[in-house]
CSV table of C-alpha atoms in Angstrom, one decimal:
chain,number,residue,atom,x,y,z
A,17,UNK,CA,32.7,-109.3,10.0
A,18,UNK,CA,34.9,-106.1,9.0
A,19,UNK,CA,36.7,-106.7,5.5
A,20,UNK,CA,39.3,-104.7,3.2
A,21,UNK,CA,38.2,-103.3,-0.1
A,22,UNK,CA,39.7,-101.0,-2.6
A,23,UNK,CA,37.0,-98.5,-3.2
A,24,UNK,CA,36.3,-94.8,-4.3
A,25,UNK,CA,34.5,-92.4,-2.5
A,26,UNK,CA,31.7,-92.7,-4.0
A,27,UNK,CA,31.5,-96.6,-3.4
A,28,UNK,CA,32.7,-96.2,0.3
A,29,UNK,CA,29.7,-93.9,0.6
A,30,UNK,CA,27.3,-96.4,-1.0
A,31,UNK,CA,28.8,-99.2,1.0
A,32,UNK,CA,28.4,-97.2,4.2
A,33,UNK,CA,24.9,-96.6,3.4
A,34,UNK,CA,24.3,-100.0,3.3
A,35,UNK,CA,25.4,-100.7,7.0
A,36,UNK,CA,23.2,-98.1,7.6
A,37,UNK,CA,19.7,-99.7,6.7
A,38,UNK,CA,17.9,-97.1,5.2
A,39,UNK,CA,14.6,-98.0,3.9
A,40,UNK,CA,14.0,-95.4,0.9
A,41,UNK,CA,16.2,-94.2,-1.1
A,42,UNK,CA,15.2,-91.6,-3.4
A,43,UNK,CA,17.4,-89.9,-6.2
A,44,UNK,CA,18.0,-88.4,-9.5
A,45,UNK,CA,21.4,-88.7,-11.1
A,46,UNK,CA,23.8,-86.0,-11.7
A,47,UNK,CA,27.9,-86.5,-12.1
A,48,UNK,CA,30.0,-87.3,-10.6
A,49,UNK,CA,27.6,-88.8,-7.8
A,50,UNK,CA,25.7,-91.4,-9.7
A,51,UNK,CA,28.1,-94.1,-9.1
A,52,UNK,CA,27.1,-93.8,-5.0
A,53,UNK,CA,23.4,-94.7,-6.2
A,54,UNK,CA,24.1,-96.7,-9.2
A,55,UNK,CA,26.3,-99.3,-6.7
A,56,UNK,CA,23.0,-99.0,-4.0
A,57,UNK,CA,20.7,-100.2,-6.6
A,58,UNK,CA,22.9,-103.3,-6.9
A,59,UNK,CA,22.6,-104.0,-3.6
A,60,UNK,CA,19.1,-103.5,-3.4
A,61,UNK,CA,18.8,-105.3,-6.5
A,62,UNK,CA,21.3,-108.4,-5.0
A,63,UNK,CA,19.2,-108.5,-1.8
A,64,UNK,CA,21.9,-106.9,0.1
A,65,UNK,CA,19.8,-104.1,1.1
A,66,UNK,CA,16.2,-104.2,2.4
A,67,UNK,CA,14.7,-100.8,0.9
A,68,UNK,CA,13.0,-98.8,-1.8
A,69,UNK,CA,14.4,-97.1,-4.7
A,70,UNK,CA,12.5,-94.7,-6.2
A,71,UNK,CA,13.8,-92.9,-9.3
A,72,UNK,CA,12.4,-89.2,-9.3
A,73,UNK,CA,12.3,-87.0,-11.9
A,74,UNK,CA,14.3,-84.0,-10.8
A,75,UNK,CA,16.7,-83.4,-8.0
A,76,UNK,CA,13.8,-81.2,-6.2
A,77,UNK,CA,11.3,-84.2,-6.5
A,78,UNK,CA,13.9,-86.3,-4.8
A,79,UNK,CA,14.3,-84.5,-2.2
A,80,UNK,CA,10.2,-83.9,-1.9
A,81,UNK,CA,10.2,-87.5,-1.3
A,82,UNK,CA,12.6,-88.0,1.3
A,83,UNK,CA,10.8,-85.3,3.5
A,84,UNK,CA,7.3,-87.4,2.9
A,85,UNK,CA,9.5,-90.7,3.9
A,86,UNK,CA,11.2,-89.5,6.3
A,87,UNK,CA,8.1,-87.6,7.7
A,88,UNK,CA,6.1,-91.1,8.2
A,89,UNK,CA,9.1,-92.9,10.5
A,90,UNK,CA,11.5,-94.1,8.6
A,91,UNK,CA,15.5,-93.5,6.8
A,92,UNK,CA,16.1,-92.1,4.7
A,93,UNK,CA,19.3,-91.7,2.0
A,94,UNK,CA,19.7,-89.3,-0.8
A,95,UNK,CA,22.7,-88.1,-3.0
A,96,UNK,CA,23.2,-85.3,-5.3
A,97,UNK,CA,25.7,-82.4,-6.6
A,98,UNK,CA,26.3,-79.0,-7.9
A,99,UNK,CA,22.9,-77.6,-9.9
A,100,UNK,CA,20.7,-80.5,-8.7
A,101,UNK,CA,21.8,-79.4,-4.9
A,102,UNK,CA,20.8,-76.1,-6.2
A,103,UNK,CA,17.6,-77.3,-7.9
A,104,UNK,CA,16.9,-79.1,-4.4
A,105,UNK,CA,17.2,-75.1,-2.6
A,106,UNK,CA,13.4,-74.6,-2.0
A,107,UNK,CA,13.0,-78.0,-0.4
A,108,UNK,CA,15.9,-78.1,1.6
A,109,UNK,CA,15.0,-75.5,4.2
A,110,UNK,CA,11.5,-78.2,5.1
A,111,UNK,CA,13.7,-80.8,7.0
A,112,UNK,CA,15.5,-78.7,9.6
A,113,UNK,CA,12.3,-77.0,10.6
A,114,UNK,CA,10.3,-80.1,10.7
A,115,UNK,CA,12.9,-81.9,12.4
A,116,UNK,CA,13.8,-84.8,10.1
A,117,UNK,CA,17.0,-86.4,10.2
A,118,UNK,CA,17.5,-87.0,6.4
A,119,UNK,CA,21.1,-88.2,5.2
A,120,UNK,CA,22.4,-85.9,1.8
A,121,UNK,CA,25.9,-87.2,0.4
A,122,UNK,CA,26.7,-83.9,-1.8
A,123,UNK,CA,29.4,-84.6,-4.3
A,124,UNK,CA,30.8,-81.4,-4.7
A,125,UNK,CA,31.5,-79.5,-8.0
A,126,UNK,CA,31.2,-75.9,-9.8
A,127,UNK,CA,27.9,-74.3,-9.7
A,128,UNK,CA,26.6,-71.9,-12.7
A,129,UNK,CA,27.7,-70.6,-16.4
A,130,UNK,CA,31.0,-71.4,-16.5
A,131,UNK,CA,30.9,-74.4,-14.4
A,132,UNK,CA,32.7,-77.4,-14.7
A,133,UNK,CA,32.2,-81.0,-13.2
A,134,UNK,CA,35.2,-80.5,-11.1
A,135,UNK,CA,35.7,-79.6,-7.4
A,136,UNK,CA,35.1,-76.4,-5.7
A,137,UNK,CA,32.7,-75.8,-2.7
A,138,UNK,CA,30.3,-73.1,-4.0
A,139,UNK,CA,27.6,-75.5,-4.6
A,140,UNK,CA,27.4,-76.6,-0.7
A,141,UNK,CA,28.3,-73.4,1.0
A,142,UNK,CA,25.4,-71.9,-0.9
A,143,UNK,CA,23.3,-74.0,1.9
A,144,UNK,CA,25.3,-73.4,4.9
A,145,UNK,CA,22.4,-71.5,6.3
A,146,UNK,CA,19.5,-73.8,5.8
A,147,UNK,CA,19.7,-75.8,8.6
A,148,UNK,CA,21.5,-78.8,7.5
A,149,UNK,CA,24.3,-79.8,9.5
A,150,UNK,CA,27.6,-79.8,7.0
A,151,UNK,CA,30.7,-82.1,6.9
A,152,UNK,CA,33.2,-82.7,5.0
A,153,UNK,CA,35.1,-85.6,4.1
A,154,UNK,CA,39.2,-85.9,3.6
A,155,UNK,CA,39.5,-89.7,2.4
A,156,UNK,CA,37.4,-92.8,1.1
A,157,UNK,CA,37.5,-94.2,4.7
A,158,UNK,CA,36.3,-91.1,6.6
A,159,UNK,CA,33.3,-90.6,3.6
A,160,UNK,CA,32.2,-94.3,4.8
A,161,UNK,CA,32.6,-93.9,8.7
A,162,UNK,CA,30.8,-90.1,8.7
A,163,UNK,CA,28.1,-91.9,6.8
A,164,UNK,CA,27.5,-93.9,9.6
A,165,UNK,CA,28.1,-90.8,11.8
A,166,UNK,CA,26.0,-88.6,10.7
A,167,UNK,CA,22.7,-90.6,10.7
A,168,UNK,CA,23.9,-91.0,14.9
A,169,UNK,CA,24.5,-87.2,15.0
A,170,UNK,CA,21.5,-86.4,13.0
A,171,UNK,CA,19.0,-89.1,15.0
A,172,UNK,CA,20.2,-88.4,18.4
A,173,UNK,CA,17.1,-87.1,20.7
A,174,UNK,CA,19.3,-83.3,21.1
A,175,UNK,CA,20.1,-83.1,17.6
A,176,UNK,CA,16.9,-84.3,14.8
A,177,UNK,CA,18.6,-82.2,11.9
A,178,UNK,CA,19.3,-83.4,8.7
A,179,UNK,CA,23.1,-84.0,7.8
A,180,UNK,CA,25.0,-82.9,4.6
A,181,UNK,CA,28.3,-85.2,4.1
A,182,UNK,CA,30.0,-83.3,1.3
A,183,UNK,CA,32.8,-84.7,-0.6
A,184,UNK,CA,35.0,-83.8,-3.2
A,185,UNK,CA,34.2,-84.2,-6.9
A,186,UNK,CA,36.6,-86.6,-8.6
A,187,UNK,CA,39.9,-86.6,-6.8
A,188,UNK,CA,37.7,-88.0,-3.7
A,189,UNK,CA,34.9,-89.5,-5.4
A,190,UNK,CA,36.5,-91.2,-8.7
A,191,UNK,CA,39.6,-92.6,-6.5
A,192,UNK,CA,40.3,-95.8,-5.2
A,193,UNK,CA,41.5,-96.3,-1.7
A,194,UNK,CA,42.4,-99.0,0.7
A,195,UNK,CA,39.2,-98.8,3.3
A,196,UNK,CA,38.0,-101.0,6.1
A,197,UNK,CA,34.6,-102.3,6.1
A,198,UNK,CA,32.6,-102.6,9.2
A,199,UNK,CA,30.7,-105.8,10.1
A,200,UNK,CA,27.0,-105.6,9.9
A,201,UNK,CA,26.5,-106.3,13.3
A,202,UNK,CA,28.8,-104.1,14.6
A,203,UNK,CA,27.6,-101.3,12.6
A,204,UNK,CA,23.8,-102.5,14.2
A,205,UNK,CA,25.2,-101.9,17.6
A,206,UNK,CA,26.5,-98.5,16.9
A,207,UNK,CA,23.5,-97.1,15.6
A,208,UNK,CA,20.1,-98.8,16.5
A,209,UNK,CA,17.1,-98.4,14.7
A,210,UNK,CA,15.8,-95.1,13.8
A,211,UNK,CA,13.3,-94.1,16.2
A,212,UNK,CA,11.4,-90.7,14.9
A,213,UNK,CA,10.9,-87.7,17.1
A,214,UNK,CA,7.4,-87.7,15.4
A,215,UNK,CA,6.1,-88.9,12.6
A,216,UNK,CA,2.9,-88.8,10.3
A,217,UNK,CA,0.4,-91.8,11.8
A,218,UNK,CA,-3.1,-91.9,10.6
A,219,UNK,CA,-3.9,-93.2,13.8
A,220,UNK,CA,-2.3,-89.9,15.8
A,221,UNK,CA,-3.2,-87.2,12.7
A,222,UNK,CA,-1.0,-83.9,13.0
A,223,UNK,CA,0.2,-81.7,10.8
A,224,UNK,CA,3.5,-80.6,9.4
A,225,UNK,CA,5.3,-77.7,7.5
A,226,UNK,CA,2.1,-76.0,7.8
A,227,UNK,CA,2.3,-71.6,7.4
A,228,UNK,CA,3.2,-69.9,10.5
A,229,UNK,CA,1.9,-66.8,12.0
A,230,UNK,CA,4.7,-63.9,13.4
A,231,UNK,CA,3.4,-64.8,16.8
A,232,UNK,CA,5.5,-68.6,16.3
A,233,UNK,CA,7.9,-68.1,13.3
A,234,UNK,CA,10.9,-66.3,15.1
A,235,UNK,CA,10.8,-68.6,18.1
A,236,UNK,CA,11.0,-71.9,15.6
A,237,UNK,CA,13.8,-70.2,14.1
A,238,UNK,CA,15.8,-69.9,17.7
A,239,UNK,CA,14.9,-73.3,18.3
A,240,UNK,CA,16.4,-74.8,15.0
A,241,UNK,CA,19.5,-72.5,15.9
A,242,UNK,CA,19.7,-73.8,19.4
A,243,UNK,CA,19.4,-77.7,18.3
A,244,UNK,CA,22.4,-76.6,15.7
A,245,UNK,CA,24.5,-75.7,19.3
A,246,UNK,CA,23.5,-78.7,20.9
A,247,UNK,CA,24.8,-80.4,17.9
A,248,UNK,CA,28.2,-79.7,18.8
A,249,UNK,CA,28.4,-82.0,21.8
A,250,UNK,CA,26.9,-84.5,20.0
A,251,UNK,CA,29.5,-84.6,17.0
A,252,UNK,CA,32.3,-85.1,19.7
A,253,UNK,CA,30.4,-87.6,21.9
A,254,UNK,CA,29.6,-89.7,18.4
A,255,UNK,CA,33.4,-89.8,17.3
A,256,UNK,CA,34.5,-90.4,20.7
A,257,UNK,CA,31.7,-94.0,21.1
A,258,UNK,CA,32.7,-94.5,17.2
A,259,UNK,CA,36.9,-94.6,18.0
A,260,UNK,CA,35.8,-97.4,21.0
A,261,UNK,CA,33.6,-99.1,18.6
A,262,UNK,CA,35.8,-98.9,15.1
A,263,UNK,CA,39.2,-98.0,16.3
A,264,UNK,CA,39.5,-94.8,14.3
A,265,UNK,CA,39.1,-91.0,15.5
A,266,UNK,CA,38.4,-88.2,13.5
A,267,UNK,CA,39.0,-85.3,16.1
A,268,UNK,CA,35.0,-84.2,16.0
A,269,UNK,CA,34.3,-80.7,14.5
A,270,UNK,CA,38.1,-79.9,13.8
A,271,UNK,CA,41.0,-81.9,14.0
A,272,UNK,CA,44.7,-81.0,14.3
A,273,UNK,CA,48.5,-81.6,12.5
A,274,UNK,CA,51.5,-80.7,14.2
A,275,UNK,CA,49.7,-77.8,16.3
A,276,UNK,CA,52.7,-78.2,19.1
A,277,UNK,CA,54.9,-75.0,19.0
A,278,UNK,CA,53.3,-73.7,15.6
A,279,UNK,CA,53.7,-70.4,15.2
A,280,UNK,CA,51.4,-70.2,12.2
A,281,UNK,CA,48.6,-72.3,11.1
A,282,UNK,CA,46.5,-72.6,8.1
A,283,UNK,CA,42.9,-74.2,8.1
A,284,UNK,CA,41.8,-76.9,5.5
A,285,UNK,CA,39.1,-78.6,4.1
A,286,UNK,CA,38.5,-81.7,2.2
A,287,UNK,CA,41.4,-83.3,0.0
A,288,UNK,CA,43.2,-80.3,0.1
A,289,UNK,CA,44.4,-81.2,4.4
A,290,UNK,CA,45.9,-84.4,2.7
A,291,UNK,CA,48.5,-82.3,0.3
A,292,UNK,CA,48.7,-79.5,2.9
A,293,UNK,CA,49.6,-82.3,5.7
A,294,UNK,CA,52.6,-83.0,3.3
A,295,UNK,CA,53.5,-79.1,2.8
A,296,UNK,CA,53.7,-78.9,6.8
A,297,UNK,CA,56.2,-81.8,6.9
A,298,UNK,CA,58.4,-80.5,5.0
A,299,UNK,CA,58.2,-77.4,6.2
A,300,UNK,CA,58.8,-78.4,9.6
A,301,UNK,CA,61.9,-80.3,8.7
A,302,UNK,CA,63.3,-77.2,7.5
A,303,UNK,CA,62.6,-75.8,11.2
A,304,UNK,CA,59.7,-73.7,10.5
A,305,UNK,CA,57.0,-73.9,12.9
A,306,UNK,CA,53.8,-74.0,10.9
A,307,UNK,CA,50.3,-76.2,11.8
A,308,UNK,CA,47.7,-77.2,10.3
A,309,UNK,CA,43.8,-77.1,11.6
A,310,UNK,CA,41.3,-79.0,9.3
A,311,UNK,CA,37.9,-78.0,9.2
A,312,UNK,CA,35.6,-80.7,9.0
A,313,UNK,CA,32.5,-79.2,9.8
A,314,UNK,CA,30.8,-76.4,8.4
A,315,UNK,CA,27.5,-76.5,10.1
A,316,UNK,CA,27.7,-76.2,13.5
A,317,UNK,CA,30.3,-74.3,13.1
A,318,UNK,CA,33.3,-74.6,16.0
A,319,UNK,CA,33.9,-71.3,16.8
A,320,UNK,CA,35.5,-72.3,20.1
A,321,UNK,CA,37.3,-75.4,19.2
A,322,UNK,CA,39.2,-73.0,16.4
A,323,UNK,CA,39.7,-70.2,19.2
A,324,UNK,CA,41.5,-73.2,21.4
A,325,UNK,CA,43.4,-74.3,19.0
A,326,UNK,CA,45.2,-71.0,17.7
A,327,UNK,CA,46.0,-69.8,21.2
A,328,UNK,CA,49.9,-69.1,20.7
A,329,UNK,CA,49.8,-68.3,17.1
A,330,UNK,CA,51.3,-65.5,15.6
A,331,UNK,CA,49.3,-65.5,12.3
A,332,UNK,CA,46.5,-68.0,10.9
A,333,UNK,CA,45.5,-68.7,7.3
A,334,UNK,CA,42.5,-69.5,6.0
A,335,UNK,CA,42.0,-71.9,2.6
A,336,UNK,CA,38.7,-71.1,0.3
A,337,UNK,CA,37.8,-73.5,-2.5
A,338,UNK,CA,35.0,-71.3,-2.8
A,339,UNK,CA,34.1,-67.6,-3.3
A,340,UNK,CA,31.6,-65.1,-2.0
A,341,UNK,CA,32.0,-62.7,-5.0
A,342,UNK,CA,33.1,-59.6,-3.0
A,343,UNK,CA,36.6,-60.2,-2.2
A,344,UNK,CA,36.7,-63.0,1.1
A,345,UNK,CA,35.5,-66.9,0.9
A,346,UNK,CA,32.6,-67.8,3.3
A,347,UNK,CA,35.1,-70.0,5.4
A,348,UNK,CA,37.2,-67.3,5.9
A,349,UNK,CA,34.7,-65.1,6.9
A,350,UNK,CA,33.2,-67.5,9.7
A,351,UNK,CA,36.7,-68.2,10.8
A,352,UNK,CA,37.6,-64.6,11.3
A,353,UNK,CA,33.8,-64.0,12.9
A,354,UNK,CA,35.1,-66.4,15.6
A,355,UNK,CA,38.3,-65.0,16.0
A,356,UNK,CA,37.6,-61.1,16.5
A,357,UNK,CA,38.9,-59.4,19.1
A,358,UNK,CA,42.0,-62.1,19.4
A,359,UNK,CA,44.7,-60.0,18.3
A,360,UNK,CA,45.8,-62.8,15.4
A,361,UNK,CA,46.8,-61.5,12.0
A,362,UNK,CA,44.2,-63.7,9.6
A,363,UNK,CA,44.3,-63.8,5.5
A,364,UNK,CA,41.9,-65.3,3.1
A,365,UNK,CA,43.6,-68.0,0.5
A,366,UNK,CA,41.9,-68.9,-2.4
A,367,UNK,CA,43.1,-71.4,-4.7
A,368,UNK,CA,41.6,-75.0,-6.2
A,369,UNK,CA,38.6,-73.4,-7.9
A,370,UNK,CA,37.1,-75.4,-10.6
A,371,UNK,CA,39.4,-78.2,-9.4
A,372,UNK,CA,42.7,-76.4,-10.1
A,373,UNK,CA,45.3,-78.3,-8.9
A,374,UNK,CA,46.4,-77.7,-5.5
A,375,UNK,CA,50.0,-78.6,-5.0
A,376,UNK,CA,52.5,-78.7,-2.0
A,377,UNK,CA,54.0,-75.9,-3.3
A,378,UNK,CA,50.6,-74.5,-3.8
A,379,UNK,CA,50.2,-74.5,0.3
A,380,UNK,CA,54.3,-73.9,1.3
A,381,UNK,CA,52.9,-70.0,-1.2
A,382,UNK,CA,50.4,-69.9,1.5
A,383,UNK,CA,52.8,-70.7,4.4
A,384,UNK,CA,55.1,-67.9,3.5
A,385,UNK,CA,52.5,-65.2,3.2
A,386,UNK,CA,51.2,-66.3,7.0
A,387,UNK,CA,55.3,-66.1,7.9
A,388,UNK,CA,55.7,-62.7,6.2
A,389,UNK,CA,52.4,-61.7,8.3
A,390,UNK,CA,53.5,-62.9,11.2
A,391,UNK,CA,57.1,-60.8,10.8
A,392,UNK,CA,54.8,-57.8,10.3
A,393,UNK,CA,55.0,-57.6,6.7
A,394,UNK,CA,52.2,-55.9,5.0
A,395,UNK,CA,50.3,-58.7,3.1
A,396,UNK,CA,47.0,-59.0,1.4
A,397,UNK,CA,44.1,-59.8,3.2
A,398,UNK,CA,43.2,-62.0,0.8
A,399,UNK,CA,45.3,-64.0,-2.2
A,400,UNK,CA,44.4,-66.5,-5.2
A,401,UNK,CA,46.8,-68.5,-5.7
A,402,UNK,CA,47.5,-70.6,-8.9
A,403,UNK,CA,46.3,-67.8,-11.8
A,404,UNK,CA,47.1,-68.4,-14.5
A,405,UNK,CA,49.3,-64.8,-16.0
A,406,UNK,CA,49.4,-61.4,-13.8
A,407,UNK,CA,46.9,-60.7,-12.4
């Protein structure tokens, strides 16, 4: 039976977990995701969830143990952030090669000297190219339905990839929302139980994540990249079965605002899509045709999806909330990697870092650079805005 709760991101993760049925949970804390473990040891503890937790000793161990879980048949849930993402690296590239669906919620914060426990996407981008598939979430509701998502994504017989679900530290995590609940049964109906592709059987021995020669290595490489394409049917198929199951839509790899006559566009991420979804309004009441495209997933990519859906434009801005120290962001960088040879003017815009505010204003700065681009002004390829003095 669906219910209403008030919850933060964190608990909407945790409680979409549960519907989920995992059966070993693994984890070492780390702020600001602790709460999404913390509130599934109650229910584990309550009898509300059927599984095993098993408090590791590091971040790396955690992850060690959902591989060897995973590996034997069964789901498997883990959550994490910033440095002990990091600390998880080495064992991180095992799952997409051996083709085990593991769930990772990734709260997301700064990374390094420096760092903070407040958002910025350094931390996750760091592992765009492992092998994990990589969304993320705008609102408490869509953290709790991509839950349920991803382990149908990541399960499905053309996929078998594990799935990163990265949300933002603090304003997503720490704040409560208005979300609907599914039913148990429903959520049972919508994603049956796991069946592995293969798993360790002492009956059936086989070995896995053993060295490979050159004569194999390159070729398991092109296979995990071809399972990464396939991937992208499967993300729209899933959202399309879970808007005639649950009533809600999130648009797959990309969804879009106000698109309809836009002559510039800016891509989003995260919390930032809510604000900039407000900037766009206003914007538009003033006659000025600007869009918005949000970006939900990183990994696969959707390089044609974004190539559709700035058809028309006349200049397209990209948001960062991360850097790659050498003068563009990583999404910017994909973005205009799927976009050469179109002809569209495309700048960089980074702002939010170390959870810097981002305010309407914040995005209508970023809407008037694209306008001035699209005029033919000279503009920077790439800006930061909200410094603090000249810079």
């Amino acid at each position: 039976m669906r219910s209403v709760k008030a919850l933060t991101g964190n608990a909407a993760a945790a409680y979409g977990v549960k519907l989920c049925r995992p059966e070993v949970i693994p984890n070492y804390p780390i702020t600001p995701q602790t709460i999404i473990i913390e509130t599934i040891a109650d229910f584990i503890n309550d009898g509300e969830l059927d599984a095993d937790f098993i408090p590791a000793d590091s971040e790396h161990s955690a992850m060690s143990i959902a591989i060897g879980a995973e590996a034997t048949g069964v789901r498997t849930f883990t959550a994490t952030a910033s440095h002990g993402l990091a600390l998880m690296h080495e064992m991180l590239y095992v799952p997409p090669q051996v083709r085990l669906p593991i769930l990772l919620v990734n709260v997301n914060r700064s990374l390094g000297a420096g760092s903070g426990i407040w958002v910025e996407y350094n931390d996750s981008m760091a592992e765009r190219d492992s092998g994990w598939m990589q969304a993320y979430a705008e609102d408490s509701q869509e953290v709790l339905d991509m839950v349920i998502q991803a382990y149908r994504i990541a399960e499905d017989p053309r996929v078998v990839l594990p799935f990163m679900l990265c949300l933002d530290g603090f304003i997503l995590s720490h704040t409560v929302e208005r979300v609907e609940v599914p039913g148990q049964e429903e959520v049972d109906v919508f994603l049956p139980k796991f069946r592995p592709l293969n798993r360790l059987d002492p009956d059936n021995p086989m070995s896995m994540n053993i060295a490979v020669s050159p004569a194999h290595s390159m070729e398991m490489r092109y296979q995990l990249d071809r399972q990464m394409e396939a991937a992208r049917k499967v993300v729209a198929e899933v959202d399309e079965d879970f808007a005639k199951a649950f009533g809600r839509r999130y648009g797959g790899l990309i969804d879009t605002y106000r698109m309809e006559g836009a002559e510039t566009a800016l891509i989003t991420m995260g919390t930032a899509t809510s604000t900039a979804r407000v900037a766009v309004d206003e914007l538009r009441s003033e006659g000025r045709k600007v869009g918005l495209i949000k970006l939900r997933f990183m990994r696969p990519f959707p390089h044609q999806e974004i190539a559709e859906a700035v058809k028309g434009l006349k200049a397209l801005g990209v948001f960062d909330r991360s850097i790659s120290v050498n003068r563009f962001g990583p999404v910017f960088s994909e973005v205009r990697n799927s976009l050469y040879g179109s002809g569209i003017p495309i700048t960089d815009h980074i702002a939010g870092i170390g959870g810097r505010d981002l305010k309407v204003a914040t995005f209508k700065e970023m809407f008037k650079v694209l306008e001035d681009s699209a005029s033919g002004k000279r503009v920077r390829d790439c800006t930061w805005h909200g410094l603090r003095g000249e810079m």
